[in-house]
Coordinates of C-alpha atoms and ligand atoms in Angstrom, one line a residue:
M6 CA 268.0 205.6 50.8
K7 CA 267.3 209.4 51.1
V8 CA 269.1 211.2 54.0
K9 CA 267.0 213.1 56.2
G10 CA 269.9 215.5 56.9
L11 CA 271.3 215.8 60.6
Q12 CA 268.7 214.9 63.1
A13 CA 270.4 214.6 66.3
V14 CA 273.9 215.2 68.1
I15 CA 275.2 212.5 70.4
F16 CA 277.4 213.6 73.3
D17 CA 280.1 211.5 75.1
V18 CA 280.1 212.4 78.9
D19 CA 284.0 211.9 80.4
G20 CA 286.0 214.6 78.6
T21 CA 283.5 215.7 76.4
L22 CA 280.8 217.4 78.5
A23 CA 283.2 218.3 81.2
D24 CA 286.9 217.7 82.4
T25 CA 286.1 214.6 84.8
E26 CA 288.9 212.7 84.7
R27 CA 291.7 214.1 86.4
H28 CA 290.6 215.7 89.5
G29 CA 287.5 213.8 89.6
H30 CA 287.4 210.0 88.7
R31 CA 291.0 209.6 89.5
V32 CA 290.7 211.4 92.9
A33 CA 287.6 208.8 93.5
F34 CA 289.9 205.9 92.7
N35 CA 292.7 206.9 95.4
R36 CA 289.8 207.6 98.0
A37 CA 288.8 204.3 97.7
F38 CA 292.0 203.1 97.7
E39 CA 292.6 204.5 100.7
K40 CA 289.2 203.4 102.4
L41 CA 290.3 199.9 101.8
G42 CA 293.4 199.9 103.4
L43 CA 295.3 199.7 100.1
E44 CA 298.7 201.1 99.3
D45 CA 297.7 201.9 95.6
R46 CA 297.5 205.6 94.5
W47 CA 297.3 206.6 90.8
D48 CA 299.2 209.8 90.1
E49 CA 298.1 212.1 87.0
D50 CA 300.7 210.5 84.4
L51 CA 299.9 206.8 85.5
Y52 CA 296.0 207.8 85.0
G53 CA 296.6 209.1 81.6
R54 CA 298.2 205.9 80.7
L55 CA 295.4 203.7 82.4
L56 CA 292.6 205.9 80.4
K57 CA 293.3 203.5 77.4
V58 CA 291.2 200.9 78.9
T59 CA 287.5 202.4 79.4
G60 CA 285.1 201.4 81.9
G61 CA 286.4 201.9 85.7
E62 CA 286.1 198.1 86.8
R63 CA 288.0 197.1 83.7
R64 CA 290.6 199.7 84.0
L65 CA 291.1 198.6 87.8
M66 CA 291.3 194.8 86.3
H67 CA 293.9 196.0 83.8
Y68 CA 295.7 197.8 86.7
F69 CA 295.8 195.0 89.3
V70 CA 296.9 192.6 86.7
D71 CA 299.2 194.4 84.2
Y72 CA 300.8 197.0 86.9
R73 CA 300.5 194.8 90.3
G74 CA 301.0 191.5 88.7
L75 CA 297.9 190.0 90.7
P76 CA 296.7 186.9 89.1
E77 CA 293.4 187.7 87.0
D78 CA 290.8 185.7 89.7
E79 CA 292.4 187.7 92.5
A80 CA 292.5 191.2 90.4
A81 CA 288.8 190.9 89.2
K82 CA 287.6 190.2 93.0
L83 CA 289.6 193.0 93.8
A84 CA 288.2 195.1 91.1
A85 CA 284.9 194.1 91.9
K86 CA 285.2 195.3 95.5
V87 CA 286.9 198.8 94.8
H88 CA 284.5 200.1 91.7
P89 CA 281.3 200.3 93.6
L90 CA 283.1 202.4 96.7
K91 CA 284.8 204.1 94.0
T92 CA 281.5 205.0 92.0
D93 CA 279.8 206.0 95.4
L94 CA 283.0 208.5 96.1
F95 CA 282.6 210.1 92.7
V96 CA 278.9 210.7 93.3
S97 CA 280.0 212.8 96.3
V98 CA 282.5 214.1 94.3
V99 CA 279.8 215.3 91.7
N100 CA 277.7 216.7 94.5
D101 CA 280.3 218.3 96.7
D102 CA 282.6 219.7 94.4
E103 CA 282.0 221.9 91.4
I104 CA 282.7 220.0 88.1
P105 CA 282.2 222.5 85.3
P106 CA 281.1 222.0 81.8
R107 CA 283.6 222.7 79.7
P108 CA 283.8 226.3 78.0
G109 CA 281.4 226.9 75.5
L110 CA 279.3 223.8 76.1
L111 CA 276.2 225.0 77.7
R112 CA 276.0 227.8 74.8
F113 CA 276.2 225.2 72.3
L114 CA 273.7 222.7 73.9
N115 CA 271.2 226.0 73.9
E116 CA 272.2 226.6 70.3
L117 CA 271.5 222.9 68.9
R118 CA 268.2 222.9 71.2
D119 CA 266.9 226.0 69.6
D120 CA 267.8 224.9 66.3
G121 CA 265.3 221.9 66.9
M122 CA 268.2 219.3 67.4
R123 CA 267.6 216.0 69.5
L124 CA 270.2 215.4 71.9
A125 CA 271.4 212.1 73.5
V126 CA 274.3 210.7 75.7
A127 CA 276.2 207.8 75.3
T128 CA 279.0 206.9 77.8
T129 CA 280.8 204.3 79.1
G130 CA 280.7 205.5 82.8
T131 CA 278.1 204.2 85.4
R132 CA 274.6 205.6 85.6
S133 CA 274.5 206.1 89.2
W134 CA 276.7 209.3 88.8
V135 CA 276.2 209.8 85.2
L136 CA 272.6 211.3 85.8
P137 CA 273.5 213.6 88.9
L138 CA 276.3 214.9 86.8
L139 CA 274.2 215.6 84.1
D140 CA 271.6 217.4 86.2
K141 CA 274.6 219.3 87.8
I142 CA 276.4 220.5 84.5
C143 CA 273.1 221.4 82.6
A144 CA 271.7 222.9 85.3
R145 CA 268.3 221.2 84.8
S146 CA 267.2 217.7 84.8
S147 CA 269.1 215.1 82.6
L148 CA 266.1 213.7 81.2
E149 CA 265.1 216.8 80.1
A150 CA 268.2 218.3 78.2
F151 CA 268.7 214.7 76.6
E152 CA 266.3 212.5 75.2
V153 CA 268.3 209.3 75.8
V154 CA 271.2 208.7 78.2
V155 CA 272.9 205.4 77.8
T156 CA 275.4 204.5 80.2
G157 CA 278.0 201.7 80.9
D158 CA 275.3 200.1 82.7
D159 CA 273.6 199.3 79.7
V160 CA 275.9 197.8 77.5
R161 CA 277.8 194.6 77.5
D162 CA 280.8 196.1 75.6
R163 CA 283.0 199.5 76.2
K164 CA 284.2 201.8 73.4
P165 CA 286.1 201.8 71.4
D166 CA 283.2 199.4 70.5
P167 CA 280.3 200.8 69.1
E168 CA 277.3 199.2 71.2
A169 CA 276.6 202.4 73.5
F170 CA 276.2 204.4 70.0
F171 CA 274.5 201.6 68.2
L172 CA 271.9 201.7 71.6
A173 CA 271.4 205.4 71.2
L174 CA 270.5 205.0 67.6
D175 CA 268.1 202.5 68.3
R176 CA 266.3 204.1 71.0
M177 CA 266.0 207.4 69.3
K178 CA 264.9 205.3 65.9
L179 CA 267.7 206.8 63.8
E180 CA 270.4 205.6 61.3
S181 CA 274.1 206.3 61.8
A182 CA 274.0 208.7 58.9
D183 CA 271.3 211.0 60.9
V184 CA 273.5 212.0 63.8
V185 CA 276.8 213.5 64.3
I186 CA 278.7 212.0 67.5
V187 CA 280.8 214.5 69.7
E188 CA 284.0 212.5 71.7
D189 CA 286.9 213.5 73.3
S190 CA 289.5 210.8 73.3
R191 CA 290.8 207.9 71.1
N192 CA 288.7 205.3 72.1
G193 CA 285.6 207.3 71.8
V194 CA 286.4 208.5 68.3
K195 CA 287.1 205.0 67.5
A196 CA 283.8 203.8 69.0
A197 CA 281.9 206.7 66.6
K198 CA 283.5 205.7 63.2
A199 CA 282.9 202.1 64.0
A200 CA 279.2 203.0 64.5
G201 CA 279.6 204.7 61.1
C202 CA 278.6 208.2 62.1
V203 CA 280.1 211.7 61.5
C204 CA 282.5 212.5 64.6
L205 CA 283.4 215.8 65.9
A206 CA 286.5 215.3 68.6
V207 CA 286.6 218.3 71.2
K208 CA 290.0 217.4 72.5
G209 CA 289.7 216.1 75.9
E210 CA 292.5 216.6 79.0
Y211 CA 294.3 213.6 78.4
A212 CA 293.8 213.2 74.5
D213 CA 296.7 213.2 72.2
I214 CA 295.8 215.3 68.8
G215 CA 297.8 212.4 67.0
R216 CA 295.3 209.9 68.0
L217 CA 292.2 211.9 67.3
Q218 CA 292.9 211.6 63.6
G219 CA 290.0 209.5 62.7
A220 CA 287.6 212.3 63.8
D221 CA 286.2 214.3 60.9
L222 CA 286.9 217.8 62.6
V223 CA 289.0 218.2 65.8
V224 CA 288.6 221.4 67.6
D225 CA 290.4 221.9 71.4
N226 CA 286.8 223.6 72.7
F227 CA 283.2 224.4 72.1
G228 CA 284.5 228.0 72.1
E229 CA 283.2 231.2 73.9
P230 CA 283.0 235.0 72.5
D231 CA 286.2 235.4 74.7
Q232 CA 287.8 232.3 74.2
P233 CA 287.7 231.3 70.3
I234 CA 288.4 227.5 69.3
Q235 CA 291.6 226.2 67.9
I236 CA 291.1 223.9 65.0
L237 CA 293.2 221.0 65.1
H238 CA 292.3 218.8 62.5
N239 CA 290.0 219.6 59.8
P240 CA 290.2 217.3 56.7
L241 CA 287.2 218.3 54.7
S242 CA 288.0 221.8 54.9
V243 CA 284.7 222.6 57.1
D244 CA 284.0 226.4 57.3
V245 CA 284.4 226.4 61.1
P246 CA 283.7 230.3 62.9
A247 CA 285.2 231.1 66.2
M248 CA 282.7 229.0 67.9
L249 CA 281.1 226.0 67.5
T250 CA 277.3 226.5 66.5
S251 CA 274.5 224.3 65.4
A252 CA 275.3 225.5 61.8
V253 CA 278.7 224.4 61.6
V254 CA 277.5 220.8 62.8
R255 CA 275.0 220.7 60.2
D256 CA 277.7 221.8 57.6
L257 CA 280.4 219.1 58.9
H258 CA 277.7 216.5 58.5
D259 CA 276.4 217.4 54.9
V260 CA 280.3 217.9 53.9
C261 CA 280.7 214.2 55.3
L262 CA 278.1 212.6 53.7
R263 CA 278.7 214.2 50.5
A264 CA 282.0 213.1 50.6
E265 CA 281.4 209.5 51.4
G266 CA 278.7 209.8 48.4
Q267 CA 275.7 209.6 50.3
Ligands
LIG11 C1 284.9 207.3 80.1 C2 285.2 206.1 80.8 C3 284.8 205.7 82.4 C4 285.3 206.6 83.6 C5 285.2 206.4 84.9 O1 283.9 207.1 79.7 O2 286.2 205.3 80.5 O3 285.0 204.5 82.8 O4 286.7 207.0 83.1 O5 283.8 205.9 85.3 P1 283.3 207.8 78.4 P2 283.5 204.5 85.7 O6 284.5 208.7 78.0 O7 282.7 207.0 77.7 O8 282.2 208.9 79.0 O9 284.1 204.2 86.7 O10 281.9 204.6 86.0 O11 283.7 203.6 84.5
LIG12 MG1 285.0 210.4 76.7

């Protein structure tokens, strides 16, 4: 099959487009616990450990069973009660607080768009906050900025399962070899590789470099003129300048596919 060359870039949301977890989602979970009269509070360290489970409701279930010792049926009921409230509270965080895009992201998105690249989002998060967050971050309608937005509402399985990425590919009528996926976490990189795609990791606030090694290139940020990127893992020795550009992503894609004999 002749590979058409890079057609699209698919972005994860949490940790990739913005640092939403430590001071965003975690705060919303704690506000939900408080509103429901629960004693639970997730500090920054505990939340970092709980992030190994993607999907807020599944994370709550994991916490109530493994940390609070509740029976599964009770834990499931409580998670189902907390999560919708947390989601509403996170929408307020998105609307009221400034959750800035990661450094260099908007420059990178504009470069990709100007270079004719199709753009999509595939996240484990809940659609009711994803769309307003994308609107705020991209300072334009999310559906203008991204051709396809796949959220946790659209899939049964969460990352590291690749279902969200396969659905994005299906909706864009593309194959795995046509895209590069941008992720920030171990679960996200595993999902991208399980989808058979080239993966660029922009290390997230909670990610451990050692656990991003499955990615084809790992950097610390998207890069700005006054904030050059640091290369954290470059197994294919791709030529990476001080900022991520469309040319770098195209080169990464070409080098990876050549290395895979495609
Ligand atoms: C990150 C997640 C989400 C968020 C919380 O997804 O795992 O669950 O932590 O959002 P991604 P919800 O990195 O794929 O964007 O509570 O809506 O799940
Ligand atoms: Mg993420």
